[in-house]
Amino acid sequence: MIEVEGVTRSYGDTVAVDDLSFVVRPGEVVGLLGPNGAGKTTTLRMIATLLKPDRGVIRVQGHDVVHEPLAVRAALGYQTGDTGLYGRLTPREFLRYFGRLHRMPKAELEDRIDTLVHDFDIGEFADRPCSGLSTGQKQRVTLARTVLHDPPVLVLDEPTSGLDLVSAAFILQTIRRFAASGRAVLFSTHIMSEVELLCDRVVLIDRGVARARGTVDDLLRQSGEPQLSRAFLALVGRPLEAA
């Protein structure tokens, strides 16, 4: 569902992503794990057609992100690190606006909005301006917008950033439901507990380079460490010294 093959992207003399390759399959949650500045967001933006790779190929559901961007966007739900809500619109109006951008038929769109308002527990604030919502409420609306057109592929950039434990747990449970329905999910994070709870596989990147790939157990074996946080530090070349 997502194929990244030998992708490189630079900003001037700075290489943000360096010869990166991985895949995400249907029904799978893959975590793009790395420290700040590792190249996670650049990778997600290339998959979402917002940036072009300097070299390499990216396909989403078989569509090339450079040559078939409209087909990629139709197959993709992309959530950025910023909620990006329009403060004067209510969540219901916000979803309706994006549904029209996706050219969804009116009756289908209204039914879909009603379903998402229920599934994401938005009903209590569905008709209040987005400017007055809490961070957790905004994130629910943003995630609802991401799946509004029922895409088979989801790309999420730190979807729990800034959330309290309860709100973050709701988002993680929702992501797992997405995968259980057969969607392919790629999300970036630097939170080890999220990786352990959610990810079928992990791609660990640092300075744009893939340092390790596999399940959490694979990363533990590769690093020789008993805990994921210690494995992470060891694999990016910053081992935690024993006390």
CSV table of C-alpha atoms in Angstrom, one decimal:
chain,number,residue,atom,x,y,z
A,1,MET,CA,0.0,0.0,0.0
A,2,ILE,CA,3.0,2.3,0.6
A,3,GLU,CA,6.3,1.6,-1.2
A,4,VAL,CA,9.3,3.8,-0.5
A,5,GLU,CA,12.3,2.8,-2.6
A,6,GLY,CA,15.7,4.4,-2.3
A,7,VAL,CA,14.3,7.9,-1.5
A,8,THR,CA,16.6,10.9,-0.9
A,9,ARG,CA,15.6,14.4,-0.2
A,10,SER,CA,17.9,17.4,0.6
A,11,TYR,CA,17.4,21.0,1.6
A,12,GLY,CA,20.3,22.8,0.1
A,13,ASP,CA,23.4,21.1,1.5
A,14,THR,CA,21.5,19.3,4.2
A,15,VAL,CA,20.4,15.8,3.5
A,16,ALA,CA,17.1,15.2,5.3
A,17,VAL,CA,16.3,11.7,4.0
A,18,ASP,CA,19.1,9.5,2.6
A,19,ASP,CA,18.4,6.4,0.5
A,20,LEU,CA,15.4,5.4,2.6
A,21,SER,CA,13.3,2.2,1.7
A,22,PHE,CA,10.4,0.5,3.4
A,23,VAL,CA,6.9,-0.8,2.8
A,24,VAL,CA,3.5,-0.7,4.6
A,25,ARG,CA,1.1,-3.5,3.9
A,26,PRO,CA,-2.8,-3.6,4.3
A,27,GLY,CA,-3.9,-4.0,7.9
A,28,GLU,CA,-0.5,-3.1,9.2
A,29,VAL,CA,0.6,-0.2,11.5
A,30,VAL,CA,4.2,0.8,10.9
A,31,GLY,CA,5.8,3.3,13.1
A,32,LEU,CA,8.4,5.8,11.7
A,33,LEU,CA,10.5,6.2,14.8
A,34,GLY,CA,13.3,8.7,15.3
A,35,PRO,CA,14.5,11.7,17.3
A,36,ASN,CA,13.6,15.3,16.3
A,37,GLY,CA,15.1,16.2,13.0
A,38,ALA,CA,15.5,12.6,11.9
A,39,GLY,CA,13.6,13.1,8.6
A,40,LYS,CA,10.2,11.7,9.7
A,41,THR,CA,8.1,14.6,8.6
A,42,THR,CA,10.0,15.1,5.4
A,43,THR,CA,9.3,11.4,4.6
A,44,LEU,CA,5.6,11.7,5.3
A,45,ARG,CA,5.3,14.9,3.3
A,46,MET,CA,6.9,13.2,0.3
A,47,ILE,CA,4.4,10.3,0.6
A,48,ALA,CA,1.6,12.8,0.8
A,49,THR,CA,2.8,14.5,-2.5
A,50,LEU,CA,3.6,17.8,-0.7
A,51,LEU,CA,7.3,17.4,-1.4
A,52,LYS,CA,9.1,15.7,-4.3
A,53,PRO,CA,12.0,13.3,-3.7
A,54,ASP,CA,15.3,14.2,-5.3
A,55,ARG,CA,15.9,10.5,-6.0
A,56,GLY,CA,14.0,7.3,-5.6
A,57,VAL,CA,10.4,6.2,-6.0
A,58,ILE,CA,7.3,6.4,-3.7
A,59,ARG,CA,4.1,4.6,-4.6
A,60,VAL,CA,0.8,4.7,-2.7
A,61,GLN,CA,-1.6,1.9,-3.7
A,62,GLY,CA,0.5,1.5,-6.8
A,63,HIS,CA,0.4,5.2,-7.8
A,64,ASP,CA,3.6,7.2,-8.2
A,65,VAL,CA,3.6,10.3,-6.0
A,66,VAL,CA,5.3,12.4,-8.6
A,67,HIS,CA,3.5,11.3,-11.7
A,68,GLU,CA,0.1,10.5,-10.3
A,69,PRO,CA,-0.4,12.9,-7.3
A,70,LEU,CA,-4.2,13.2,-7.7
A,71,ALA,CA,-4.6,9.4,-7.5
A,72,VAL,CA,-2.3,9.3,-4.5
A,73,ARG,CA,-4.3,12.0,-2.7
A,74,ALA,CA,-7.6,10.2,-3.4
A,75,ALA,CA,-6.1,7.0,-1.8
A,76,LEU,CA,-4.5,8.8,1.2
A,77,GLY,CA,-5.6,10.3,4.4
A,78,TYR,CA,-2.9,12.6,5.7
A,79,GLN,CA,-2.8,14.2,9.1
A,80,THR,CA,-0.1,16.8,9.8
A,81,GLY,CA,1.4,17.7,13.1
A,82,ASP,CA,-0.7,20.8,13.2
A,83,THR,CA,-4.5,20.3,13.6
A,84,GLY,CA,-5.1,23.0,11.0
A,85,LEU,CA,-8.7,23.6,11.9
A,86,TYR,CA,-10.6,26.7,10.7
A,87,GLY,CA,-11.5,28.5,13.9
A,88,ARG,CA,-14.8,30.1,12.7
A,89,LEU,CA,-16.2,26.8,11.4
A,90,THR,CA,-17.8,24.2,13.6
A,91,PRO,CA,-16.5,20.6,13.3
A,92,ARG,CA,-19.5,19.7,11.2
A,93,GLU,CA,-19.0,22.6,8.8
A,94,PHE,CA,-15.2,21.8,8.7
A,95,LEU,CA,-15.9,18.2,7.6
A,96,ARG,CA,-18.5,19.3,5.1
A,97,TYR,CA,-16.0,21.7,3.6
A,98,PHE,CA,-13.4,19.0,3.1
A,99,GLY,CA,-16.0,16.6,1.8
A,100,ARG,CA,-16.9,19.0,-0.9
A,101,LEU,CA,-13.2,19.3,-1.8
A,102,HIS,CA,-13.2,15.6,-2.2
A,103,ARG,CA,-16.3,16.0,-4.4
A,104,MET,CA,-18.3,13.6,-2.3
A,105,PRO,CA,-22.0,13.5,-3.2
A,106,LYS,CA,-24.1,15.6,-0.8
A,107,ALA,CA,-26.3,12.8,0.7
A,108,GLU,CA,-23.3,10.5,1.0
A,109,LEU,CA,-21.3,13.3,2.7
A,110,GLU,CA,-23.9,14.1,5.3
A,111,ASP,CA,-24.3,10.4,6.2
A,112,ARG,CA,-20.5,10.1,6.5
A,113,ILE,CA,-20.3,13.2,8.7
A,114,ASP,CA,-23.0,11.8,11.0
A,115,THR,CA,-21.1,8.5,11.2
A,116,LEU,CA,-17.8,10.2,12.1
A,117,VAL,CA,-19.4,12.5,14.6
A,118,HIS,CA,-20.7,9.4,16.4
A,119,ASP,CA,-17.6,7.2,16.0
A,120,PHE,CA,-15.2,10.0,17.1
A,121,ASP,CA,-17.5,11.1,20.0
A,122,ILE,CA,-17.7,14.6,18.5
A,123,GLY,CA,-21.5,15.1,19.1
A,124,GLU,CA,-21.1,17.2,22.2
A,125,PHE,CA,-19.1,19.9,20.4
A,126,ALA,CA,-20.0,19.2,16.7
A,127,ASP,CA,-21.8,22.5,16.3
A,128,ARG,CA,-19.4,24.7,18.3
A,129,PRO,CA,-16.7,26.9,16.7
A,130,CYS,CA,-13.4,25.0,16.4
A,131,SER,CA,-11.6,27.9,18.0
A,132,GLY,CA,-13.0,27.1,21.4
A,133,LEU,CA,-12.2,23.4,21.4
A,134,SER,CA,-9.6,21.7,23.6
A,135,THR,CA,-6.5,20.2,22.1
A,136,GLY,CA,-7.9,16.7,22.4
A,137,GLN,CA,-11.2,17.7,20.8
A,138,LYS,CA,-9.4,19.4,17.9
A,139,GLN,CA,-7.3,16.2,17.3
A,140,ARG,CA,-10.5,14.1,17.1
A,141,VAL,CA,-11.9,16.5,14.5
A,142,THR,CA,-8.6,16.4,12.5
A,143,LEU,CA,-8.5,12.6,12.5
A,144,ALA,CA,-12.2,12.5,11.4
A,145,ARG,CA,-11.2,14.8,8.5
A,146,THR,CA,-8.3,12.5,7.6
A,147,VAL,CA,-10.6,9.5,7.1
A,148,LEU,CA,-13.6,11.5,5.8
A,149,HIS,CA,-13.3,10.1,2.2
A,150,ASP,CA,-12.6,6.6,3.5
A,151,PRO,CA,-9.0,6.2,2.2
A,152,PRO,CA,-7.3,2.8,2.3
A,153,VAL,CA,-4.0,4.4,3.4
A,154,LEU,CA,-3.4,6.7,6.4
A,155,VAL,CA,-0.3,8.7,7.1
A,156,LEU,CA,-0.2,10.4,10.5
A,157,ASP,CA,2.4,12.8,11.8
A,158,GLU,CA,2.7,12.5,15.6
A,159,PRO,CA,-1.1,12.3,16.0
A,160,THR,CA,-0.9,12.3,19.9
A,161,SER,CA,1.4,15.3,20.2
A,162,GLY,CA,0.3,17.5,23.1
A,163,LEU,CA,-2.5,15.3,24.2
A,164,ASP,CA,-3.3,14.1,27.8
A,165,LEU,CA,-3.2,10.3,28.5
A,166,VAL,CA,-6.9,9.8,28.0
A,167,SER,CA,-7.1,11.7,24.7
A,168,ALA,CA,-3.9,10.0,23.4
A,169,ALA,CA,-5.4,6.5,24.3
A,170,PHE,CA,-8.5,7.3,22.3
A,171,ILE,CA,-6.4,8.2,19.2
A,172,LEU,CA,-4.3,5.1,19.5
A,173,GLN,CA,-7.3,2.9,19.8
A,174,THR,CA,-8.8,4.5,16.8
A,175,ILE,CA,-5.6,3.9,14.8
A,176,ARG,CA,-5.7,0.2,15.7
A,177,ARG,CA,-9.3,0.0,14.5
A,178,PHE,CA,-8.3,1.6,11.2
A,179,ALA,CA,-5.7,-1.2,10.7
A,180,ALA,CA,-8.1,-3.9,11.8
A,181,SER,CA,-10.4,-2.7,9.0
A,182,GLY,CA,-7.7,-3.4,6.5
A,183,ARG,CA,-6.2,0.0,6.1
A,184,ALA,CA,-2.4,0.5,5.9
A,185,VAL,CA,-1.3,3.0,8.6
A,186,LEU,CA,2.1,4.8,8.8
A,187,PHE,CA,2.6,7.2,11.7
A,188,SER,CA,5.6,9.1,13.0
A,189,THR,CA,6.4,9.2,16.7
A,190,HIS,CA,9.2,9.5,19.2
A,191,ILE,CA,7.2,8.0,22.0
A,192,MET,CA,8.4,4.5,22.9
A,193,SER,CA,5.2,3.4,24.6
A,194,GLU,CA,3.1,4.2,21.5
A,195,VAL,CA,5.4,2.0,19.4
A,196,GLU,CA,5.2,-0.9,21.9
A,197,LEU,CA,1.4,-0.7,22.1
A,198,LEU,CA,0.5,-0.1,18.5
A,199,CYS,CA,3.2,-1.0,15.9
A,200,ASP,CA,3.4,-4.2,13.9
A,201,ARG,CA,6.7,-3.1,12.6
A,202,VAL,CA,9.1,-0.1,13.1
A,203,VAL,CA,11.4,1.8,10.8
A,204,LEU,CA,13.9,3.6,13.0
A,205,ILE,CA,15.6,6.6,11.2
A,206,ASP,CA,18.2,9.0,12.3
A,207,ARG,CA,19.7,11.8,10.3
A,208,GLY,CA,17.6,10.6,7.4
A,209,VAL,CA,19.1,7.1,7.4
A,210,ALA,CA,17.2,3.9,8.3
A,211,ARG,CA,19.2,2.5,11.3
A,212,ALA,CA,16.9,-0.5,11.9
A,213,ARG,CA,13.7,-2.2,10.7
A,214,GLY,CA,11.4,-4.9,12.1
A,215,THR,CA,9.3,-5.6,15.1
A,216,VAL,CA,10.0,-4.3,18.5
A,217,ASP,CA,11.5,-7.7,19.4
A,218,ASP,CA,13.7,-7.4,16.3
A,219,LEU,CA,15.0,-4.0,17.5
A,220,LEU,CA,15.7,-5.4,20.9
A,221,ARG,CA,17.7,-8.3,19.4
A,222,GLN,CA,19.6,-6.0,17.0
A,223,SER,CA,20.6,-3.7,19.9
A,224,GLY,CA,21.2,-6.3,22.6
A,225,GLU,CA,19.1,-4.1,24.9
A,226,PRO,CA,16.2,-5.3,27.1
A,227,GLN,CA,14.1,-2.1,26.7
A,228,LEU,CA,12.9,-0.3,23.7
A,229,SER,CA,14.1,3.1,24.9
A,230,ARG,CA,17.6,1.8,25.5
A,231,ALA,CA,17.5,0.0,22.1
A,232,PHE,CA,16.5,3.2,20.4
A,233,LEU,CA,19.4,5.1,21.9
A,234,ALA,CA,21.9,2.3,21.1
A,235,LEU,CA,20.7,2.0,17.5
A,236,VAL,CA,21.0,5.8,16.8
A,237,GLY,CA,24.5,5.7,18.3
A,238,ARG,CA,23.7,7.3,21.6
A,239,PRO,CA,23.8,4.4,24.1
A,240,LEU,CA,22.8,5.1,27.7
A,241,GLU,CA,25.8,4.4,29.9
A,242,ALA,CA,25.3,2.0,32.8
A,243,ALA,CA,25.2,3.6,36.2
